[in-house]
Coordinates of N, CA, C and O in Angstrom, one line a residue:
M11 N -19.6 13.7 17.6 CA -18.5 13.4 18.3 C -18.0 14.4 19.2 O -17.8 15.7 18.5
T12 N -17.6 14.6 20.5 CA -17.1 15.8 20.7 C -15.5 15.6 21.4 O -15.2 14.5 21.0
P13 N -15.0 16.4 21.6 CA -13.4 16.3 21.9 C -13.3 15.0 22.7 O -12.3 14.4 22.9
Q14 N -14.1 15.2 24.3 CA -14.0 14.1 25.1 C -14.2 12.5 24.3 O -13.5 11.6 24.7
D15 N -15.1 12.6 23.5 CA -15.6 11.2 23.0 C -13.9 10.5 21.8 O -13.5 9.6 22.3
I16 N -13.6 11.9 21.3 CA -11.8 11.4 20.8 C -11.1 10.9 21.6 O -10.6 9.8 21.4
F17 N -10.8 11.7 22.9 CA -10.1 11.5 23.6 C -10.2 10.1 24.1 O -9.4 9.4 24.2
Y18 N -11.3 9.6 24.5 CA -11.9 8.0 25.5 C -11.5 7.4 24.0 O -11.0 6.3 24.6
Q19 N -12.1 7.4 22.9 CA -11.7 6.5 21.7 C -10.1 6.3 21.7 O -9.7 4.9 21.5
L20 N -9.4 7.2 21.8 CA -8.0 7.1 21.2 C -7.4 6.4 22.6 O -6.6 5.6 22.5
Q21 N -7.8 6.9 23.7 CA -7.0 6.0 25.3 C -7.4 4.6 25.2 O -6.5 3.8 25.5
T22 N -8.7 4.4 24.7 CA -9.1 3.2 24.7 C -8.5 2.2 23.9 O -7.9 0.9 24.0
R23 N -8.3 2.5 22.4 CA -7.5 1.9 21.8 C -6.4 1.8 21.7 O -5.5 0.9 21.6
F24 N -5.5 2.9 22.3 CA -4.1 2.9 22.6 C -3.5 2.7 23.9 O -2.0 2.4 24.2
G25 N -4.2 2.9 24.7 CA -3.7 3.2 25.9 C -3.1 4.2 26.1 O -2.9 5.4 25.6
A26 N -3.3 5.2 27.4 CA -2.9 6.5 28.2 C -1.5 6.5 28.1 O -0.8 7.6 27.7
D27 N -0.4 5.5 27.8 CA 0.9 5.7 27.7 C 1.6 6.2 26.4 O 2.4 6.8 26.0
C28 N 0.7 5.9 25.1 CA 1.0 6.1 23.7 C 0.3 7.6 23.4 O 0.4 8.0 22.5
L29 N -0.4 8.1 24.4 CA -1.4 9.0 24.2 C -0.9 10.3 24.7 O -0.5 10.3 25.8
T30 N -0.6 11.7 23.6 CA -0.5 12.9 24.4 C -1.2 13.9 23.8 O -1.7 13.5 22.6
V31 N -1.4 15.1 24.3 CA -2.1 16.0 24.0 C -1.4 17.2 24.0 O -1.0 17.8 24.7
P32 N -0.8 17.3 22.8 CA 0.4 18.4 22.4 C -0.2 20.0 22.4 O 0.2 21.0 22.5
A33 N -1.5 19.8 22.2 CA -2.5 21.3 22.0 C -4.0 21.1 22.5 O -4.2 19.9 22.3
E34 N -4.4 21.9 22.5 CA -5.7 22.1 23.2 C -6.6 21.3 21.5 O -6.3 21.8 20.4
D35 N -7.6 20.4 21.5 CA -8.0 19.6 20.5 C -7.2 19.0 19.9 O -7.4 19.0 18.4
T36 N -5.9 18.6 20.2 CA -5.1 17.8 19.2 C -4.7 16.5 20.4 O -4.1 16.7 21.1
W37 N -4.5 15.6 19.6 CA -3.8 14.3 20.1 C -2.8 13.5 19.3 O -3.3 13.7 18.0
Q38 N -2.0 13.1 20.0 CA -0.9 12.3 19.3 C -0.7 10.9 19.9 O -0.5 10.7 21.1
I39 N -0.5 10.0 18.9 CA -0.3 8.4 19.5 C 1.1 8.3 18.8 O 1.4 8.3 17.7
D40 N 1.6 7.6 19.7 CA 3.4 7.3 19.2 C 3.5 6.2 20.1 O 3.6 5.7 21.0
T41 N 3.7 5.1 19.0 CA 4.1 3.7 19.3 C 5.2 3.6 18.3 O 5.8 4.1 17.9
P42 N 6.2 2.2 18.7 CA 7.2 2.3 17.9 C 7.0 1.6 16.7 O 7.7 1.9 15.9
E43 N 5.5 1.3 16.2 CA 5.1 1.0 14.8 C 4.5 2.3 14.0 O 4.5 2.6 12.9
L44 N 4.1 3.2 14.7 CA 3.1 4.3 13.9 C 3.6 5.7 15.3 O 3.4 5.7 15.9
R45 N 3.2 6.8 14.3 CA 2.5 8.3 15.0 C 1.5 8.3 14.2 O 1.4 8.6 13.2
L46 N 0.3 8.7 14.9 CA -0.9 9.1 14.5 C -1.4 10.7 15.1 O -0.9 10.7 16.3
L47 N -1.8 11.6 14.3 CA -1.8 12.8 14.8 C -3.7 13.1 14.5 O -4.1 13.0 13.2
V48 N -4.2 13.5 15.6 CA -5.6 13.6 15.6 C -5.8 15.2 15.7 O -5.5 15.8 17.0
V49 N -6.7 16.1 15.0 CA -6.8 17.3 15.0 C -8.0 17.7 14.8 O -9.0 17.3 13.8
V50 N -9.0 18.4 16.0 CA -10.2 19.2 15.5 C -9.5 20.6 15.1 O -8.8 21.5 15.9
S51 N -10.4 21.0 14.3 CA -10.3 22.5 13.7 C -10.6 23.6 14.7 O -11.4 23.4 15.9
Q52 N -9.6 24.6 14.6 CA -9.9 25.8 15.5 C -11.6 26.0 15.7 O -11.9 26.7 16.9
N53 N -12.2 26.0 14.5 CA -13.5 26.2 14.9 C -14.6 25.5 15.3 O -15.7 25.3 15.2
Q54 N -14.1 24.3 15.7 CA -14.6 23.0 16.1 C -15.6 22.5 15.0 O -16.6 21.7 15.7
T55 N -15.4 22.3 13.7 CA -16.1 21.9 13.0 C -15.7 20.6 11.9 O -16.3 19.7 11.7
W56 N -14.6 20.5 11.9 CA -13.7 19.4 11.5 C -12.6 18.5 12.0 O -11.9 19.3 12.8
L57 N -12.8 17.4 12.0 CA -11.6 16.4 12.7 C -11.0 16.0 11.2 O -11.5 15.6 10.2
Q58 N -9.4 16.0 11.6 CA -8.7 15.4 10.6 C -7.7 14.2 11.4 O -7.0 14.7 12.5
M59 N -7.6 13.2 11.0 CA -6.4 11.9 11.6 C -5.6 12.0 10.4 O -6.0 11.9 9.1
L60 N -4.2 12.0 10.7 CA -3.2 11.9 9.8 C -2.0 10.6 10.0 O -1.7 10.8 11.2
I61 N -1.9 9.7 9.5 CA -0.7 9.0 9.8 C 0.4 9.0 8.5 O 0.0 8.7 7.3
P62 N 1.7 9.1 8.9 CA 2.8 8.9 8.0 C 2.9 7.8 7.4 O 2.8 6.7 8.4
I63 N 3.1 7.3 6.2 CA 3.2 5.6 5.8 C 4.5 5.5 5.5 O 4.9 4.8 6.2
V64 N 4.8 6.2 4.7 CA 6.4 5.9 4.1 C 7.0 7.3 3.5 O 6.1 8.1 3.3
P65 N 8.2 7.2 3.3 CA 8.6 8.4 3.0 C 8.3 8.3 1.3 O 8.3 7.5 0.8
L66 N 8.4 9.5 0.9 CA 8.0 10.0 -0.3 C 8.9 9.3 -1.5 O 8.3 8.3 -2.5
A67 N 10.3 8.9 -1.2 CA 10.9 8.2 -2.4 C 10.6 6.8 -2.3 O 10.8 6.4 -3.2
E68 N 10.1 6.1 -1.2 CA 9.9 5.0 -1.4 C 8.3 4.6 -2.0 O 7.9 3.8 -2.4
A69 N 7.5 6.0 -1.8 CA 6.2 5.8 -2.5 C 6.4 5.9 -4.1 O 5.3 5.9 -4.9
Q70 N 7.3 6.9 -4.4 CA 7.3 7.5 -5.7 C 7.2 6.5 -6.9 O 6.4 6.7 -7.8
P71 N 7.8 5.3 -6.9 CA 7.3 4.3 -8.0 C 6.1 3.9 -8.3 O 5.5 3.5 -9.5
F72 N 5.2 4.3 -7.3 CA 4.0 3.6 -7.3 C 2.8 4.9 -7.1 O 1.7 4.4 -6.9
L73 N 3.0 5.8 -7.3 CA 2.2 7.2 -7.4 C 0.9 6.9 -7.9 O 0.0 7.1 -7.8
K74 N 1.0 6.3 -9.2 CA -0.1 6.1 -10.3 C -0.9 5.2 -9.2 O -2.0 5.2 -9.4
E75 N -0.6 3.9 -9.0 CA -1.5 3.1 -8.2 C -1.8 3.4 -7.2 O -2.9 3.1 -7.1
I76 N -1.0 4.2 -6.4 CA -1.4 5.0 -5.0 C -2.7 6.0 -5.4 O -3.7 5.6 -4.6
L77 N -2.4 6.8 -6.5 CA -3.8 7.5 -6.9 C -5.0 6.7 -7.1 O -6.2 6.9 -6.8
A78 N -4.7 5.9 -7.7 CA -6.0 4.7 -8.2 C -6.5 4.2 -7.1 O -7.8 3.9 -6.8
A79 N -5.8 3.7 -6.3 CA -6.4 3.4 -5.0 C -7.3 4.1 -4.1 O -8.2 3.6 -3.5
N80 N -7.2 5.6 -4.5 CA -8.1 6.5 -3.6 C -9.5 6.4 -4.0 O -10.4 6.5 -3.8
F81 N -9.5 6.0 -5.5 CA -10.8 5.5 -6.1 C -11.3 4.3 -6.0 O -12.5 4.2 -5.8
E82 N -10.4 3.3 -5.8 CA -11.0 2.1 -5.9 C -10.9 1.1 -4.9 O -11.9 0.2 -4.6
Q83 N -9.8 1.5 -3.7 CA -9.9 0.4 -2.9 C -10.2 1.5 -1.2 O -10.8 0.9 -0.8
T84 N -9.7 2.7 -1.3 CA -10.0 3.2 0.2 C -11.3 3.4 0.1 O -11.9 3.6 -0.8
Q85 N -11.6 3.5 1.6 CA -13.0 3.8 1.7 C -13.3 5.4 2.1 O -13.4 6.3 1.1
T86 N -13.3 5.6 3.4 CA -13.1 6.9 4.1 C -12.0 7.5 4.2 O -11.7 8.7 4.1
A87 N -10.7 6.9 4.5 CA -9.6 7.5 4.3 C -8.8 7.7 3.0 O -9.2 6.9 2.2
R88 N -8.0 8.4 2.6 CA -7.5 8.6 1.7 C -5.8 8.7 1.4 O -5.2 9.0 2.8
Y89 N -5.2 8.4 0.5 CA -3.6 8.7 0.4 C -3.2 10.2 -0.3 O -4.0 10.9 -0.6
A90 N -2.2 10.7 0.7 CA -2.0 12.1 0.5 C -0.5 12.1 0.4 O 0.4 11.5 1.1
I91 N 0.1 13.3 -0.2 CA 1.6 13.8 0.2 C 1.7 15.1 0.6 O 0.9 15.8 0.2
Y92 N 2.6 14.9 1.7 CA 2.8 16.5 2.2 C 4.3 16.3 2.9 O 4.5 15.0 3.5
E93 N 5.2 17.3 2.5 CA 6.5 17.0 3.4 C 7.2 15.7 3.3 O 7.6 15.2 4.0
D94 N 7.5 15.9 1.8 CA 8.1 14.3 1.7 C 8.0 13.1 2.2 O 8.6 12.1 2.3
A95 N 6.6 12.8 2.3 CA 6.0 11.7 2.9 C 4.6 11.5 2.0 O 3.7 12.3 1.8
L96 N 4.1 10.4 2.1 CA 2.7 9.7 1.8 C 2.2 9.6 3.0 O 2.6 8.6 4.1
W97 N 1.3 9.9 3.2 CA 0.3 9.7 4.2 C -1.3 9.0 3.9 O -1.7 9.5 3.0
G98 N -1.6 8.6 5.1 CA -3.1 8.3 5.3 C -3.7 9.4 6.0 O -3.4 9.9 7.1
V99 N -4.8 9.9 5.4 CA -5.9 11.2 5.7 C -7.1 10.8 6.0 O -7.7 10.4 5.0
F100 N -7.7 11.2 7.0 CA -9.2 11.3 7.0 C -9.6 12.3 7.5 O -9.2 12.8 8.6
Q101 N -10.9 12.9 7.0 CA -11.2 14.1 7.6 C -12.9 13.8 7.3 O -13.4 13.5 6.5
H102 N -13.5 14.6 8.4 CA -15.2 14.3 8.8 C -15.4 15.6 9.1 O -14.8 16.3 10.3
C103 N -16.6 16.1 9.1 CA -17.5 17.1 9.9 C -17.6 16.5 11.0 O -18.0 15.4 11.3
L104 N -17.0 17.6 12.3 CA -17.2 17.0 13.5 C -18.6 16.7 14.0 O -18.9 15.5 14.8
E105 N -19.4 17.4 13.3 CA -21.0 17.6 14.0 C -21.9 16.0 13.6 O -22.5 15.6 14.3
T106 N -21.0 15.7 12.6 CA -21.9 14.4 12.0 C -21.2 13.2 12.1 O -21.6 12.1 11.7
L107 N -20.0 13.3 13.0 CA -19.1 12.1 13.0 C -19.5 11.4 14.1 O -19.9 12.0 15.2
D108 N -20.0 10.0 13.9 CA -20.3 9.3 15.2 C -19.2 8.2 15.6 O -18.3 8.0 14.8
P109 N -19.0 7.8 16.6 CA -18.0 6.9 17.1 C -17.6 5.7 16.3 O -16.6 4.9 16.1
M110 N -18.6 5.2 15.7 CA -18.3 3.8 14.5 C -17.5 4.2 13.5 O -16.6 3.7 13.2
D111 N -18.0 5.4 13.0 CA -17.3 6.1 11.6 C -15.7 6.3 11.7 O -14.9 6.2 11.3
F112 N -15.9 6.9 13.5 CA -14.2 7.4 13.7 C -13.6 5.8 13.6 O -12.6 5.5 13.4
S113 N -14.0 5.1 14.3 CA -13.3 3.8 15.0 C -13.0 2.9 13.4 O -11.7 2.4 12.9
V114 N -13.9 3.1 12.7 CA -13.6 2.4 11.2 C -12.5 3.5 10.3 O -11.9 2.4 9.7
A115 N -12.7 4.5 10.7 CA -11.5 5.2 10.0 C -10.2 4.9 10.4 O -9.1 5.1 9.8
L116 N -10.1 4.9 11.7 CA -8.8 4.6 12.7 C -8.4 3.4 12.0 O -7.2 3.3 11.8
E117 N -9.4 2.7 12.1 CA -8.7 0.9 11.5 C -8.2 0.9 10.1 O -7.3 0.4 10.0
Q118 N -8.8 1.8 9.3 CA -8.3 2.0 7.9 C -7.1 2.6 7.6 O -6.1 2.2 7.3
L119 N -6.9 3.6 8.6 CA -5.6 4.5 8.7 C -4.5 3.3 8.9 O -3.3 3.4 8.6
L120 N -4.9 2.7 10.1 CA -3.6 1.9 10.7 C -3.5 0.7 9.8 O -2.1 0.4 9.7
S121 N -4.4 0.5 9.2 CA -4.4 -0.9 7.8 C -3.5 -0.5 6.8 O -2.4 -1.1 6.3
M122 N -3.5 1.2 6.3 CA -3.0 1.6 5.3 C -1.6 1.7 6.2 O -0.4 1.5 5.2
K123 N -1.0 1.9 7.2 CA 0.3 1.9 7.5 C 0.7 0.8 7.7 O 2.1 0.6 7.0
A124 N 0.2 -0.2 8.4 CA 0.8 -1.3 8.1 C 1.5 -2.1 6.9 O 2.0 -2.6 6.8
T125 N 0.2 -1.9 5.8 CA 0.6 -2.3 4.6 C 1.9 -1.5 4.0 O 2.4 -2.2 3.1
G126 N 1.9 -0.4 4.5 CA 2.8 0.5 3.7 C 2.7 0.7 1.8 O 1.5 0.9 1.7
V127 N 3.4 0.3 1.3 CA 3.3 0.2 -0.3 C 3.7 -1.4 -0.9 O 3.6 -1.3 -2.1
S128 N 3.6 -2.0 0.1 CA 4.0 -3.5 -0.5 C 2.8 -4.0 -1.5 O 3.2 -4.8 -2.3
S129 N 1.7 -3.6 -1.1 CA 0.8 -4.0 -2.0 C 0.6 -3.6 -3.4 O 0.3 -4.1 -4.3
F130 N 0.9 -2.3 -3.4 CA 1.6 -1.5 -4.8 C 2.7 -2.4 -5.3 O 2.7 -2.4 -6.7
F131 N 3.6 -2.6 -4.7 CA 4.9 -3.4 -5.0 C 4.5 -4.4 -5.6 O 4.8 -4.9 -6.8
N132 N 3.8 -5.3 -5.0 CA 3.1 -6.8 -5.7 C 2.3 -6.6 -6.7 O 2.5 -7.3 -7.9
D133 N 1.3 -5.6 -6.7 CA 0.4 -5.3 -8.0 C 1.4 -5.3 -9.4 O 1.2 -5.6 -10.2
V134 N 2.5 -4.3 -9.1 CA 3.4 -3.4 -10.1 C 4.0 -5.1 -10.6 O 4.3 -5.4 -11.9
I135 N 4.5 -5.7 -9.6 CA 5.2 -6.8 -10.1 C 4.7 -8.2 -10.4 O 5.0 -8.5 -11.9
E136 N 3.4 -8.3 -10.2 CA 2.5 -9.3 -11.1 C 2.2 -8.6 -12.5 O 2.1 -9.6 -13.3
T137 N 2.0 -7.3 -12.5 CA 1.6 -6.9 -14.0 C 2.7 -7.0 -15.2 O 2.7 -7.5 -16.0
R138 N 4.3 -7.1 -14.2 CA 5.2 -7.1 -15.2 C 5.3 -8.9 -15.5 O 6.0 -9.1 -16.3
I139 N 5.4 -9.6 -14.6 CA 5.0 -10.9 -14.6 C 4.4 -11.5 -15.8 O 4.5 -12.1 -16.5
R140 N 2.9 -10.8 -16.0 CA 1.9 -11.1 -17.0 C 2.5 -10.6 -18.4 O 2.4 -11.2 -19.6
Q141 N 3.1 -9.5 -18.4 CA 3.6 -9.1 -19.7 C 4.4 -10.0 -20.0 O 4.6 -10.4 -21.4
L142 N 5.7 -10.6 -18.8 CA 6.8 -11.0 -19.6 C 6.2 -12.5 -19.9 O 6.4 -13.1 -21.0
I143 N 4.9 -13.3 -19.2 CA 4.3 -14.3 -19.7 C 3.8 -14.5 -21.0 O 3.8 -15.0 -22.2
I144 N 3.0 -13.3 -21.5 CA 2.5 -12.8 -22.9 C 3.6 -12.9 -23.8 O 3.7 -13.4 -25.0
A145 N 4.9 -12.1 -23.5 CA 5.6 -12.1 -24.4 C 6.4 -13.2 -25.1 O 6.8 -13.7 -26.0
A146 N 6.5 -14.6 -23.8 CA 7.1 -15.6 -24.0 C 6.3 -16.4 -24.7 O 6.6 -17.1 -25.6
K147 N 5.1 -16.3 -24.6 CA 3.9 -17.1 -25.4 C 3.6 -16.8 -26.9 O 3.8 -17.6 -27.7
L148 N 3.9 -15.6 -26.9 CA 3.8 -14.8 -28.3 C 5.1 -15.4 -29.5 O 4.9 -15.6 -30.5
R149 N 6.1 -15.4 -28.2 CA 7.5 -16.4 -29.1 C 7.2 -17.8 -29.4 O 8.3 -18.4 -29.7
G150 N 6.4 -18.4 -28.4 CA 5.8 -19.7 -28.6 C 7.0 -20.3 -27.5 O 7.4 -21.8 -27.7
Q151 N 7.2 -19.7 -26.7 CA 8.3 -20.5 -25.4 C 7.8 -20.9 -24.6 O 6.0 -20.7 -24.1
S152 N 7.8 -22.1 -23.9 CA 7.1 -22.9 -22.9 C 7.9 -22.3 -21.6 O 8.4 -21.3 -21.2
L153 N 7.0 -23.1 -20.4 CA 7.4 -22.2 -18.9 C 8.6 -22.4 -18.6 O 9.3 -21.7 -18.0
E154 N 9.1 -23.6 -18.9 CA 10.6 -24.2 -18.9 C 11.4 -23.2 -19.6 O 12.5 -22.8 -18.7
A155 N 11.2 -23.0 -20.9 CA 12.4 -22.2 -21.4 C 12.4 -20.8 -20.9 O 13.1 -20.1 -20.9
T156 N 11.1 -20.3 -20.1 CA 10.8 -19.0 -19.9 C 11.7 -19.0 -18.8 O 12.4 -18.0 -18.2
M157 N 11.8 -19.9 -17.7 CA 12.4 -19.9 -16.4 C 14.0 -20.1 -17.0 O 14.9 -19.4 -16.2
Q158 N 14.5 -20.8 -17.7 CA 15.8 -21.0 -18.0 C 16.2 -19.7 -18.7 O 17.1 -18.9 -17.9
T159 N 15.6 -18.8 -19.4 CA 16.1 -17.6 -19.8 C 16.0 -16.6 -18.5 O 17.2 -15.7 -18.5
I160 N 15.1 -16.4 -17.6 CA 15.5 -15.8 -16.3 C 16.4 -16.3 -15.4 O 17.1 -15.5 -15.1
S161 N 16.5 -17.6 -15.5 CA 18.0 -18.1 -15.0 C 19.1 -17.5 -15.2 O 20.1 -17.0 -14.6
R162 N 19.1 -17.2 -16.6 CA 20.2 -17.1 -17.6 C 20.5 -15.7 -17.3 O 21.6 -15.0 -16.9
F163 N 19.4 -15.0 -17.2 CA 19.7 -13.3 -16.9 C 20.2 -13.0 -15.5 O 21.2 -12.3 -15.3
Y164 N 19.8 -13.8 -14.6 CA 20.1 -13.5 -13.2 C 21.7 -14.0 -13.2 O 22.6 -13.6 -12.5
A165 N 22.1 -15.3 -13.9 CA 23.7 -15.4 -13.9 C 24.6 -14.3 -14.8 O 25.6 -14.3 -14.3
E166 N 24.0 -14.0 -15.7 CA 24.6 -12.9 -16.2 C 24.9 -11.8 -15.4 O 25.1 -10.4 -15.8
G167 N 24.1 -11.4 -14.5 CA 23.7 -10.1 -13.7 C 23.0 -9.5 -14.2 O 22.9 -8.0 -13.7
M168 N 21.9 -9.6 -15.0 CA 21.2 -8.5 -16.0 C 19.9 -8.3 -14.8 O 19.3 -7.2 -15.0
M169 N 19.7 -9.3 -14.0 CA 18.6 -9.2 -13.3 C 18.7 -9.3 -11.7 O 17.8 -9.4 -10.7
G170 N 20.0 -8.9 -11.2 CA 20.5 -9.1 -9.8 C 21.8 -9.7 -9.5 O 22.2 -10.6 -10.6
D171 N 22.5 -9.4 -8.3 CA 23.5 -9.9 -8.3 C 23.3 -11.4 -7.6 O 22.7 -11.7 -6.5
M172 N 23.7 -12.4 -8.3 CA 23.9 -13.6 -7.7 C 25.0 -14.3 -6.8 O 25.2 -15.3 -6.7
Q173 N 25.8 -13.4 -6.7 CA 27.0 -13.5 -5.7 C 26.4 -14.2 -4.4 O 27.2 -14.9 -3.9
D174 N 25.4 -13.7 -4.0 CA 24.9 -14.1 -2.5 C 23.8 -15.1 -3.1 O 22.8 -14.7 -3.6
S175 N 24.4 -16.4 -2.8 CA 23.3 -17.6 -3.5 C 22.1 -17.6 -2.8 O 21.5 -18.0 -3.3
N176 N 22.1 -17.3 -1.7 CA 20.7 -17.5 -0.8 C 20.0 -16.3 -1.7 O 18.5 -16.7 -1.8
Y177 N 20.2 -15.2 -1.8 CA 19.2 -14.2 -2.7 C 19.0 -14.8 -4.0 O 17.8 -14.9 -4.4
G178 N 19.9 -15.3 -4.6 CA 19.5 -16.2 -6.1 C 18.6 -17.3 -6.2 O 17.7 -17.3 -6.7
E179 N 18.8 -17.7 -5.1 CA 17.8 -19.1 -4.8 C 16.5 -18.7 -4.5 O 15.8 -19.1 -5.1
R180 N 16.4 -17.6 -3.5 CA 15.5 -17.0 -3.2 C 14.7 -16.2 -4.7 O 13.2 -16.3 -4.7
A181 N 15.3 -15.9 -5.1 CA 14.6 -14.9 -6.6 C 14.0 -16.0 -7.3 O 13.1 -15.7 -7.8
L182 N 15.1 -16.9 -7.6 CA 14.7 -17.7 -8.9 C 13.8 -18.9 -8.3 O 12.5 -18.7 -9.1
G183 N 13.3 -19.1 -7.2 CA 12.0 -19.7 -6.7 C 10.9 -18.7 -6.5 O 9.8 -19.4 -6.7
A184 N 11.1 -17.5 -6.2 CA 9.9 -16.4 -6.3 C 9.4 -16.5 -7.8 O 8.5 -16.4 -8.1
W185 N 10.3 -16.4 -8.6 CA 10.1 -16.4 -10.4 C 9.1 -17.7 -10.5 O 8.1 -17.6 -11.1
Q186 N 9.7 -18.8 -10.2 CA 9.2 -20.0 -10.5 C 7.7 -20.0 -10.0 O 7.0 -20.5 -10.8
K187 N 7.4 -19.8 -8.9 CA 6.4 -20.1 -8.2 C 5.1 -18.9 -8.6 O 4.2 -19.1 -9.3
Q188 N 5.9 -17.6 -9.3 CA 4.8 -17.0 -9.6 C 4.4 -17.3 -11.3 O 3.4 -17.2 -11.7
L189 N 5.6 -17.6 -11.9 CA 5.0 -18.2 -13.5 C 4.3 -19.3 -13.6 O 3.2 -19.5 -14.2
E190 N 4.5 -20.2 -12.6 CA 3.9 -21.3 -12.3 C 2.4 -21.2 -11.8 O 1.2 -21.9 -12.6
R191 N 2.0 -19.9 -11.2 CA 0.6 -19.7 -10.6 C 0.0 -18.9 -11.7 O -1.0 -19.3 -12.1
L192 N 0.6 -18.1 -12.7 CA 0.0 -17.4 -13.5 C 0.0 -17.7 -15.2 O -1.0 -17.5 -15.9
W193 N 0.9 -18.8 -15.2 CA 0.9 -19.0 -16.9 C -0.2 -19.6 -17.4 O -0.5 -19.4 -18.5
P194 N -0.9 -20.6 -16.6 CA -2.1 -21.0 -17.1 C -3.4 -20.1 -17.3 O -4.1 -20.0 -18.4
E195 N -3.5 -18.8 -16.8 CA -4.4 -18.1 -16.7 C -4.2 -16.4 -17.7 O -4.8 -16.0 -18.1
V196 N -2.7 -16.2 -18.0 CA -2.1 -15.6 -18.8 C -1.9 -15.9 -20.5 O -1.3 -16.7 -20.6
N197 N -2.8 -15.4 -21.3 CA -2.8 -15.5 -22.7 C -2.5 -14.2 -23.5 O -3.1 -13.3 -23.0
P198 N -1.8 -14.3 -24.7 CA -1.4 -13.2 -25.4 C -3.0 -12.7 -26.3 O -3.8 -13.7 -26.2
P199 N -3.4 -11.8 -26.2 CA -4.2 -11.0 -26.6 C -4.6 -11.7 -28.1 O -3.8 -11.8 -28.8
Q200 N -5.6 -11.8 -28.8 CA -6.1 -12.2 -29.8 C -6.3 -10.8 -30.7 O -6.6 -10.2 -30.7
T201 N -5.4 -11.2 -32.2 CA -5.6 -10.2 -33.0 C -6.3 -10.4 -34.0 O -6.8 -11.5 -34.1
A202 N -6.6 -9.5 -34.9 CA -7.6 -9.3 -35.8 C -7.2 -10.6 -36.9 O -8.5 -11.3 -37.2
A203 N -5.9 -10.8 -37.3 CA -5.8 -11.7 -37.9 C -5.8 -13.0 -37.9 O -6.3 -14.3 -38.5
N204 N -5.8 -13.4 -36.6 CA -6.0 -14.6 -36.0 C -7.6 -14.8 -35.8 O -7.8 -16.3 -35.9
N205 N -8.2 -13.9 -35.4 CA -9.7 -13.9 -35.5 C -10.3 -14.4 -37.2 O -11.7 -14.7 -37.1
D206 N -9.5 -14.1 -38.2 CA -10.4 -14.1 -39.5 C -10.2 -15.5 -39.9 O -9.7 -16.8 -39.8

């Protein structure tokens, strides 16, 4: 791809109003939802696209999952940390980059930005709910008894402030929904004693 091709792709995707050229071979997209920076190296050999996703403090609890995503989920783009932010980054040799690869990488970066850390949050929550179900089943608790325990924890303030009844009802509803969804498929691991 040439710098002209890059300019054309960005202008086509985002429109001229969102596209600025702060320096030679550097393009910036600014919309209310995102900021994207596209840079060609000085020696015209590498292209780099960067998009800030969330502040590092927001990503910090999920760094293990984010790094694992670089191996398991991301394709050509990667997560990176720089200047107290989580970024989506794509790098490619300019000479071998074709418009389709550029477009796919751009869409992946935009998807990473749109998702933020919510998918990592959801994965961590589901893992914790699964652990709670295993613990409840090991104690011989039923789904109903487990839900009563969670309700009691909320009522005692151990799992959140129930003063806002709308929040409390929503939180308990979310717990109920997740427990009902996962309860049938989550079982405690079999111990050696149980197998004998």
